[in-house]
Short mmCIF file of C-alpha atoms and ligand atoms in Angstrom, two decimals:
data_model
loop_
_atom_site.label_atom_id
_atom_site.label_comp_id
_atom_site.label_asym_id
_atom_site.label_seq_id
_atom_site.Cartn_x
_atom_site.Cartn_y
_atom_site.Cartn_z
CA MET A 1 143.02 73.71 106.81
CA ASP A 2 142.74 76.60 106.13
CA PHE A 3 140.15 77.60 102.79
CA ASN A 4 140.24 81.47 102.64
CA ILE A 5 137.90 81.66 99.64
CA LYS A 6 137.50 85.13 98.12
CA THR A 7 134.83 86.54 98.87
CA TRP A 8 133.26 90.17 97.44
CA LEU A 9 129.71 91.90 98.01
CA GLU A 10 127.83 92.45 93.95
CA CYS A 11 125.25 94.73 93.42
CA LEU A 12 122.08 91.87 92.23
CA ASP A 13 121.24 94.68 88.80
CA CYS A 14 124.63 96.26 88.05
CA ASP A 15 127.09 93.40 88.73
CA ARG A 16 129.35 96.25 90.92
CA LYS A 17 131.06 94.79 93.30
CA TYR A 18 132.87 96.33 96.21
CA ASP A 19 134.53 94.85 99.08
CA VAL A 20 133.05 93.08 102.18
CA ASP A 21 135.66 95.90 104.20
CA GLU A 22 132.76 98.49 103.13
CA LEU A 23 130.17 98.80 104.95
CA ARG A 24 126.83 98.65 102.75
CA TYR A 25 123.67 97.02 102.76
CA SER A 26 123.25 98.32 98.59
CA CYS A 27 124.95 99.45 95.55
CA ASP A 28 125.00 102.67 94.32
CA CYS A 29 122.45 102.32 91.97
CA GLY A 30 120.20 101.24 94.22
CA GLY A 31 120.23 97.19 94.17
CA THR A 32 120.55 94.42 96.48
CA LEU A 33 124.06 93.39 97.25
CA ASP A 34 124.99 89.51 97.94
CA VAL A 35 127.86 88.11 99.35
CA LYS A 36 130.18 86.49 95.99
CA ARG A 37 132.49 83.80 96.49
CA ASP A 38 135.21 82.26 94.30
CA LEU A 39 133.90 78.54 94.23
CA ASP A 40 136.38 77.78 91.59
CA SER A 41 139.62 76.54 92.80
CA VAL A 42 138.34 75.22 96.41
CA ASP A 43 137.92 71.73 96.78
CA GLY A 44 134.88 70.57 97.80
CA LYS A 45 135.34 67.64 98.90
CA ALA A 46 137.99 68.34 101.72
CA LEU A 47 135.58 71.49 102.52
CA LYS A 48 132.81 68.60 103.56
CA GLU A 49 135.84 66.78 105.21
CA LEU A 50 136.78 70.12 107.50
CA TRP A 51 132.74 69.93 108.10
CA GLU A 52 131.87 66.50 109.06
CA SER A 53 134.85 66.55 111.25
CA ARG A 54 133.19 68.68 113.22
CA TRP A 55 129.76 67.28 113.51
CA GLY A 56 129.73 66.58 117.06
CA MET A 57 131.78 68.95 118.23
CA LYS A 58 130.57 69.67 122.07
CA ARG A 59 131.74 73.09 123.04
CA GLY A 60 133.06 76.41 121.13
CA VAL A 61 131.88 78.49 117.86
CA LEU A 62 132.64 75.99 115.68
CA SER A 63 129.75 73.99 117.75
CA SER A 64 127.20 75.79 116.29
CA GLY A 65 125.00 74.87 113.41
CA VAL A 66 126.30 77.94 111.68
CA TRP A 67 129.66 78.59 112.03
CA ARG A 68 130.72 74.76 111.10
CA TYR A 69 130.04 76.11 108.38
CA LYS A 70 132.13 79.22 108.51
CA GLU A 71 134.56 79.53 105.01
CA LEU A 72 131.02 79.45 103.17
CA ILE A 73 129.11 82.01 106.44
CA LEU A 74 131.58 84.18 106.63
CA ASP A 75 135.51 83.09 107.54
CA LEU A 76 136.52 84.88 110.42
CA PRO A 77 138.68 84.00 113.78
CA GLU A 78 136.77 82.26 116.39
CA ASP A 79 137.30 84.93 119.06
CA GLN A 80 135.66 87.83 116.47
CA ILE A 81 132.30 85.72 116.42
CA VAL A 82 129.40 86.47 118.03
CA THR A 83 127.65 82.62 118.96
CA ARG A 84 124.77 81.51 121.13
CA GLN A 85 125.30 77.96 119.08
CA GLU A 86 121.91 78.04 117.19
CA GLY A 87 121.34 76.09 114.97
CA ASN A 88 121.80 71.93 115.87
CA THR A 89 117.66 71.68 115.30
CA ARG A 90 115.83 68.09 114.95
CA LEU A 91 114.81 67.34 111.94
CA TYR A 92 111.25 65.34 112.21
CA ASP A 93 109.79 62.36 110.78
CA ALA A 94 106.23 64.81 109.96
CA GLY A 95 104.10 61.88 111.31
CA LEU A 96 100.75 62.77 111.82
CA ALA A 97 101.18 65.87 109.40
CA GLY A 98 102.65 63.69 106.72
CA LYS A 99 99.61 62.16 106.62
CA TYR A 100 97.61 65.29 106.59
CA ALA A 101 99.92 66.86 103.59
CA GLY A 102 99.39 63.13 101.94
CA LEU A 103 103.10 62.68 102.04
CA LYS A 104 105.33 59.59 102.53
CA ASN A 105 108.57 60.78 103.08
CA PHE A 106 108.37 64.27 104.54
CA LEU A 107 110.61 65.49 107.30
CA LEU A 108 110.21 68.74 109.22
CA LYS A 109 112.89 70.57 110.19
CA HIS A 110 112.38 72.84 113.43
CA GLU A 111 114.43 76.27 113.82
CA GLY A 112 112.51 76.94 116.05
CA GLU A 113 114.32 75.16 118.02
CA ASN A 114 117.02 77.75 117.99
CA PRO A 115 118.27 79.76 121.24
CA THR A 116 115.43 82.35 120.78
CA GLY A 117 112.50 80.29 119.36
CA SER A 118 112.76 80.52 115.91
CA PHE A 119 115.29 80.41 112.66
CA LYS A 120 116.46 84.33 112.69
CA ASP A 121 118.75 83.77 114.86
CA ARG A 122 121.23 81.96 111.97
CA GLY A 123 121.24 85.20 110.57
CA MET A 124 121.33 86.97 113.44
CA THR A 125 124.64 85.60 114.61
CA CYS A 126 126.03 86.42 111.34
CA GLY A 127 125.33 90.07 111.24
CA ALA A 128 126.01 90.39 114.60
CA THR A 129 129.23 89.14 114.03
CA ALA A 130 129.23 91.22 110.85
CA ALA A 131 127.80 94.49 113.18
CA LYS A 132 131.10 93.96 115.37
CA MET A 133 132.82 93.68 112.33
CA TYR A 134 132.48 97.13 111.37
CA ASN A 135 132.81 98.42 115.09
CA ALA A 136 128.84 99.05 114.97
CA SER A 137 127.50 99.88 119.10
CA VAL A 138 123.71 100.29 117.64
CA VAL A 139 121.90 97.80 115.28
CA ALA A 140 119.22 97.87 114.50
CA CYS A 141 116.05 96.11 112.62
CA ALA A 142 111.90 96.64 111.25
CA SER A 143 110.26 93.02 112.09
CA THR A 144 106.76 91.58 112.79
CA GLY A 145 108.54 89.67 116.20
CA ASN A 146 111.19 87.64 115.46
CA THR A 147 113.60 89.14 113.95
CA SER A 148 113.71 92.14 117.15
CA ALA A 149 113.46 89.09 119.78
CA SER A 150 116.84 87.75 117.94
CA MET A 151 118.47 90.75 116.89
CA ALA A 152 117.70 91.99 121.09
CA SER A 153 119.19 88.33 122.37
CA TYR A 154 122.36 89.20 119.77
CA ALA A 155 123.24 92.19 121.08
CA ALA A 156 122.79 91.70 124.53
CA VAL A 157 125.25 89.34 124.51
CA SER A 158 128.33 91.03 121.91
CA GLY A 159 127.58 93.96 124.32
CA MET A 160 125.64 96.44 121.84
CA LYS A 161 122.75 98.49 121.28
CA SER A 162 119.21 97.53 120.10
CA VAL A 163 116.57 99.34 118.34
CA ILE A 164 113.65 97.97 117.21
CA PHE A 165 110.92 99.48 114.88
CA ILE A 166 107.22 96.95 115.24
CA PRO A 167 104.15 97.17 113.98
CA GLU A 168 102.11 98.64 116.25
CA GLY A 169 100.20 95.99 117.59
CA LYS A 170 100.43 93.38 115.49
CA ILE A 171 103.50 91.33 116.55
CA ALA A 172 102.60 88.35 119.01
CA TYR A 173 103.45 88.22 122.67
CA GLY A 174 105.96 86.15 122.74
CA LYS A 175 107.62 87.49 120.45
CA LEU A 176 107.57 91.50 121.83
CA ALA A 177 108.02 90.15 125.54
CA GLN A 178 111.56 88.54 124.33
CA ALA A 179 112.63 92.14 122.35
CA LEU A 180 111.08 94.32 126.05
CA ALA A 181 113.53 91.41 128.48
CA PHE A 182 116.32 91.23 125.95
CA ASN A 183 116.39 94.96 126.94
CA GLY A 184 115.34 96.08 122.95
CA LYS A 185 114.17 99.52 122.48
CA THR A 186 111.43 98.53 121.06
CA LEU A 187 109.32 101.44 119.35
CA GLN A 188 105.67 100.54 118.08
CA ILE A 189 105.96 102.79 115.12
CA GLU A 190 102.28 103.67 113.69
CA GLY A 191 101.14 101.54 110.70
CA ASN A 192 102.52 98.09 109.41
CA PHE A 193 106.33 96.04 108.98
CA ASP A 194 106.42 97.53 105.56
CA ASP A 195 106.25 101.45 106.88
CA ALA A 196 108.04 100.05 110.14
CA MET A 197 110.45 98.92 107.38
CA THR A 198 111.18 102.22 104.82
CA LEU A 199 111.64 103.29 108.17
CA VAL A 200 114.47 101.82 109.30
CA GLN A 201 116.48 102.32 106.74
CA GLU A 202 115.84 105.80 106.30
CA VAL A 203 117.09 105.86 110.55
CA CYS A 204 119.73 103.85 110.04
CA LYS A 205 121.57 105.83 107.40
CA GLU A 206 120.32 109.92 109.38
CA LEU A 207 121.85 108.02 112.52
CA ASN A 208 124.65 105.84 111.31
CA ILE A 209 123.11 102.63 113.32
CA TYR A 210 123.99 99.12 112.09
CA LEU A 211 120.86 97.98 110.12
CA LEU A 212 120.12 93.97 110.74
CA ASN A 213 117.10 92.94 108.55
CA SER A 214 117.75 90.62 106.04
CA ILE A 215 118.16 93.59 103.67
CA ASN A 216 121.81 92.99 104.73
CA PRO A 217 123.40 90.45 103.07
CA PHE A 218 125.24 88.79 105.78
CA ARG A 219 121.99 87.77 107.71
CA ILE A 220 121.28 85.64 104.47
CA GLU A 221 124.29 84.14 104.81
CA GLY A 222 123.92 82.38 108.27
CA GLN A 223 120.65 81.70 106.99
CA LYS A 224 122.26 79.46 104.16
CA ALA A 225 122.78 77.29 107.18
CA ILE A 226 119.75 76.22 107.16
CA GLY A 227 120.08 73.87 103.72
CA PHE A 228 123.71 72.86 104.90
CA GLU A 229 122.27 71.71 108.34
CA ILE A 230 119.57 69.56 106.48
CA LEU A 231 122.09 67.86 103.64
CA GLN A 232 124.97 66.66 106.40
CA GLN A 233 121.69 65.23 108.99
CA LEU A 234 120.48 63.84 105.45
CA ASP A 235 124.37 62.68 104.75
CA TRP A 236 124.10 65.11 102.14
CA GLU A 237 121.45 62.88 100.23
CA VAL A 238 118.75 65.75 98.17
CA PRO A 239 115.54 65.54 98.45
CA ASP A 240 113.06 66.00 96.14
CA TRP A 241 111.70 69.05 97.43
CA PHE A 242 111.67 71.62 99.84
CA ILE A 243 108.38 74.11 101.40
CA ILE A 244 109.67 76.99 103.33
CA PRO A 245 107.05 79.75 104.45
CA GLY A 246 107.58 83.47 102.58
CA GLY A 247 107.34 86.59 104.19
CA ASN A 248 110.53 89.30 103.33
CA LEU A 249 111.43 86.38 101.64
CA GLY A 250 115.01 86.51 103.06
CA ASN A 251 114.91 82.95 103.93
CA ASN A 252 114.05 80.87 100.88
CA SER A 253 116.65 83.27 99.39
CA ALA A 254 119.69 82.06 101.98
CA LEU A 255 118.43 78.52 101.08
CA SER A 256 118.58 78.58 96.82
CA LYS A 257 121.61 80.38 97.34
CA GLY A 258 123.32 78.07 100.27
CA LEU A 259 121.78 75.45 98.14
CA GLN A 260 123.80 76.89 94.58
CA GLU A 261 126.68 77.42 96.28
CA LEU A 262 126.62 73.39 97.26
CA TYR A 263 126.26 71.93 94.06
CA GLN A 264 129.11 74.37 92.34
CA LEU A 265 131.39 72.92 94.71
CA GLY A 266 130.35 69.46 94.45
CA ILE A 267 128.68 68.26 97.04
CA ILE A 268 125.51 67.87 95.99
CA ASN A 269 125.25 66.93 92.67
CA LYS A 270 121.53 67.38 92.09
CA ILE A 271 119.13 70.12 92.38
CA PRO A 272 116.46 70.16 94.64
CA ARG A 273 112.86 72.25 94.08
CA ILE A 274 111.80 74.51 96.33
CA ALA A 275 108.51 76.11 97.11
CA VAL A 276 107.65 79.05 98.79
CA ILE A 277 104.33 79.54 100.58
CA GLN A 278 102.81 83.06 100.94
CA ALA A 279 99.39 83.81 103.28
CA SER A 280 97.32 84.31 100.93
CA GLY A 281 96.36 88.04 102.70
CA ALA A 282 100.01 88.66 101.89
CA ASN A 283 101.08 86.99 98.50
CA PRO A 284 103.33 89.41 96.19
CA LEU A 285 105.10 86.98 95.20
CA TYR A 286 102.91 84.16 94.79
CA THR A 287 100.45 86.98 92.45
CA MET A 288 103.94 88.02 90.52
CA TRP A 289 105.00 84.13 90.13
CA LYS A 290 101.54 83.06 89.28
CA GLU A 291 100.82 85.54 86.77
CA HIS A 292 103.69 86.55 85.21
CA THR A 293 103.68 90.08 85.83
CA GLU A 294 106.09 92.98 87.53
CA PHE A 295 106.80 92.68 91.21
CA LYS A 296 103.96 95.23 92.95
CA ALA A 297 103.87 95.38 96.54
CA VAL A 298 100.65 94.08 98.86
CA LYS A 299 99.10 97.43 100.35
CA ASP A 300 97.14 96.11 103.54
CA PRO A 301 98.38 92.62 103.81
CA ASP A 302 96.65 90.83 106.92
CA THR A 303 96.90 87.41 107.56
CA ILE A 304 96.63 85.31 110.97
CA ALA A 305 100.69 84.38 110.95
CA THR A 306 101.57 87.66 111.71
CA ALA A 307 105.52 86.57 110.95
CA ILE A 308 104.55 86.98 107.47
CA LYS A 309 102.21 90.16 107.86
CA ILE A 310 104.21 91.45 104.77
CA GLY A 311 103.03 93.12 101.88
CA ASN A 312 106.21 95.07 100.14
CA PRO A 313 109.68 92.28 100.72
CA VAL A 314 112.14 93.74 100.26
CA SER A 315 114.39 90.16 98.99
CA TRP A 316 111.96 89.79 96.32
CA LYS A 317 114.60 89.42 93.37
CA LYS A 318 116.89 87.16 95.56
CA SER A 319 113.64 84.80 96.02
CA MET A 320 112.77 84.77 91.65
CA ARG A 321 116.31 83.88 91.31
CA GLY A 322 116.58 80.97 93.66
CA LEU A 323 113.35 79.83 92.26
CA GLU A 324 114.51 80.10 88.70
CA TRP A 325 117.91 77.88 89.29
CA SER A 326 115.84 75.19 91.12
CA ASN A 327 112.53 75.54 89.39
CA GLY A 328 110.58 76.51 92.26
CA VAL A 329 106.86 77.30 92.65
CA VAL A 330 105.43 79.54 94.85
CA GLU A 331 102.06 78.86 96.23
CA GLU A 332 99.26 80.29 98.53
CA VAL A 333 97.26 79.21 101.36
CA SER A 334 93.89 80.63 103.26
CA GLU A 335 93.84 81.61 106.81
CA GLN A 336 91.96 78.40 107.72
CA GLU A 337 94.77 76.51 105.56
CA ILE A 338 97.27 77.68 107.89
CA MET A 339 95.51 76.86 111.21
CA ASP A 340 94.29 73.34 110.09
CA ALA A 341 97.78 72.84 108.79
CA LYS A 342 99.22 74.20 112.32
CA ALA A 343 96.57 72.40 113.96
CA MET A 344 98.12 68.86 112.91
CA VAL A 345 101.71 69.82 113.15
CA ASP A 346 100.79 70.66 116.97
CA ALA A 347 98.61 67.95 117.44
CA ALA A 348 101.60 65.39 115.66
CA GLY A 349 103.49 66.28 118.98
CA ILE A 350 106.23 68.78 117.20
CA GLY A 351 104.17 72.00 117.51
CA ALA A 352 104.95 75.88 115.83
CA GLU A 353 104.21 78.76 115.38
CA PRO A 354 101.16 80.01 112.40
CA ALA A 355 103.58 81.01 110.08
CA SER A 356 105.98 78.02 110.07
CA CYS A 357 102.86 76.27 109.20
CA CYS A 358 102.49 77.07 105.84
CA SER A 359 104.89 74.18 104.87
CA VAL A 360 102.77 71.92 106.12
CA ALA A 361 99.12 73.62 104.20
CA GLY A 362 101.09 74.33 100.78
CA ALA A 363 102.59 70.66 101.38
CA LYS A 364 99.16 69.71 100.76
CA LYS A 365 98.16 71.87 98.58
CA LEU A 366 100.57 70.75 95.88
CA VAL A 367 100.05 67.35 96.66
CA ASP A 368 96.47 67.77 96.01
CA ALA A 369 97.22 69.69 92.40
CA GLY A 370 99.33 66.69 91.64
CA ILE A 371 102.41 69.15 92.15
CA ILE A 372 104.52 67.43 94.98
CA ASP A 373 103.87 63.35 94.14
CA PRO A 374 103.34 61.26 97.39
CA ASP A 375 106.41 59.79 97.27
CA ALA A 376 108.61 62.57 96.60
CA LYS A 377 111.15 63.06 99.86
CA VAL A 378 110.22 66.04 101.08
CA VAL A 379 111.47 68.33 103.79
CA GLY A 380 109.26 71.49 105.46
CA ILE A 381 110.62 74.04 107.45
CA LEU A 382 109.30 75.06 110.58
CA THR A 383 110.43 78.66 111.32
CA GLY A 384 108.69 79.46 114.78
CA ASN A 385 108.53 77.68 117.99
CA ILE A 386 104.87 76.96 118.88
CA LEU A 387 104.83 79.17 122.05
CA LYS A 388 105.60 82.54 120.33
CA ASP A 389 101.62 82.84 119.50
CA PRO A 390 99.81 80.98 122.60
CA ASP A 391 97.04 83.48 121.54
CA ALA A 392 96.69 82.15 118.09
CA VAL A 393 96.27 77.97 119.82
CA ILE A 394 94.32 79.36 122.43
CA GLY A 395 91.60 81.02 119.31
CA TYR A 396 91.97 78.21 117.31
CA HIS A 397 91.23 75.65 119.90
CA GLN A 398 88.54 77.58 121.95
CA ASP A 399 87.14 78.27 118.04
CA THR A 400 86.58 81.60 119.01
CA LEU A 401 88.62 82.65 115.35
CA GLY A 402 85.51 83.29 113.83
CA LYS A 403 85.34 86.65 113.30
CA MET A 404 88.75 86.21 111.34
CA GLY A 405 86.89 83.63 109.02
CA ILE A 406 88.98 80.98 110.92
CA LYS A 407 86.81 77.74 112.52
CA GLY A 408 88.58 75.53 114.77
CA THR A 409 88.21 72.27 112.41
CA TYR A 410 90.70 70.06 114.89
CA ALA A 411 89.67 72.20 118.61
CA ASN A 412 90.71 70.24 121.10
CA LYS A 413 88.68 72.25 123.31
CA PRO A 414 88.96 72.53 127.43
CA VAL A 415 86.37 70.91 129.31
CA VAL A 416 84.30 72.52 132.29
CA ILE A 417 83.82 70.11 135.05
CA LYS A 418 83.08 69.39 139.16
CA ALA A 419 85.92 68.09 140.79
CA THR A 420 83.98 64.85 140.86
CA ILE A 421 84.39 61.24 139.76
CA ALA A 422 81.78 60.27 138.26
CA ALA A 423 82.15 64.36 136.21
CA VAL A 424 86.13 62.82 134.95
CA LYS A 425 84.41 59.81 134.14
CA ALA A 426 81.51 61.74 132.31
CA ALA A 427 84.18 64.07 130.39
CA LEU A 428 86.49 60.58 129.40
CA GLU A 429 83.08 59.11 128.50
CA VAL A 430 84.45 55.91 130.27
N1 F0G B 1 108.25 82.44 109.47
C1 F0G B 1 108.25 83.02 110.55
C2 F0G B 1 108.32 82.65 112.19
C3 F0G B 1 109.19 84.18 110.57
O1 F0G B 1 109.60 85.31 111.12
C4 F0G B 1 109.46 84.85 109.49
C5 F0G B 1 110.05 86.07 108.89
C6 F0G B 1 109.03 84.05 108.36
C7 F0G B 1 108.88 82.63 108.61
C8 F0G B 1 108.90 84.62 106.75
O2 F0G B 1 110.48 84.55 106.06
O3 F0G B 1 111.03 86.80 105.92
O4 F0G B 1 112.48 85.17 105.46
O5 F0G B 1 110.35 85.34 103.99
N2 F0G B 1 109.88 87.14 109.68
C9 F0G B 1 110.23 88.52 109.84
C10 F0G B 1 110.33 89.17 110.99
C11 F0G B 1 110.31 89.23 108.87
O6 F0G B 1 110.54 90.56 111.67
O7 F0G B 1 110.62 88.08 112.76
P1 F0G B 1 111.57 85.60 105.35
#
């Protein structure tokens, strides 16, 4: 069945509409753009059935956990789609991390199981496909690491050049390694992520390069598939809460946009609440939400969760829109809370990078505060793979993060022993 849903770009600020064929990331008024669809005449039940019929496909474009939902992502012929069969990530029982958070029904969606080890691949498959649709040959992004690793990979598989702007000395080694390995032209700039983000927008305009940050509305479209896939894994039964980390704020905007579309189509009939969790050293959304103030960027953001070390997130307006729709909340978590929650996610046998573990740290805080009921059905999103940032793991377990004010509360220190049975027995206390 062909749904052919009418689609256009629309400004968030002034509602001006543009044709999808027109290459642009922002409105003439300067506002951010959204992909909009006419869903009124769409048969939601038939669409859901189509998606169900694709579940478990073994090969090909539609076996991707993003393109399975292509009618609500970007409806192009399959031979025009750039894919690494991303998505299809697992939904784990949180185990130890659930006990730690005080939740009885806590699932963790592990987006670190995507091809390049983070959720970014879902947005990037769609962004790279859009780049091809516009005949781009060079793509660029500013990144705290994961976006660049993902972009470099998708550019490589589709024959495009990639240019990466990263903050000097502030990105985790696993991510830098991927950017270099996938042959991205990597420019470490003097300054932080926010400086890199400003620069890359100017560069793309000046040099006619296709911008693949989440300001690009097609990135958001691809990332919506995280929510679609979770719901399909749950047989379309809507949890009470989604908990998700917030940095540049694209991912939570995508989650709420996708859920909103499913709700409009009658595919789901309950609105879940969304909790966005920021690191307290990089918390502009939290401050705005908590104090009901105007948006104000954080000048020198800082956190061990380098993925979300962002003071001036580009998608804050979209994020606020989603929070309002879902009766959501924003919470902040300290460095210690992030790393202790990470120790629990890791010890549960699941493992994730620091920023991801804001979901678990935030869950605990919101349960402790009585905002989330311990019996509630909760899905936390783990955004990146444990191996992205081995330094953070080793630092915590060797308890050497004191200079950052972080204690190895649950440290599992390596033990140095002599190569004798007696020494082993002593170490194992047997
Ligand atoms: N978790 C991880 C592992 C991330 O890499 C990011 C963002 C986030 C959470 C936050 O998501 O920005 O959509 O709110 N990383 C970007 C990057 C900024 O460049 O890789 P967000």
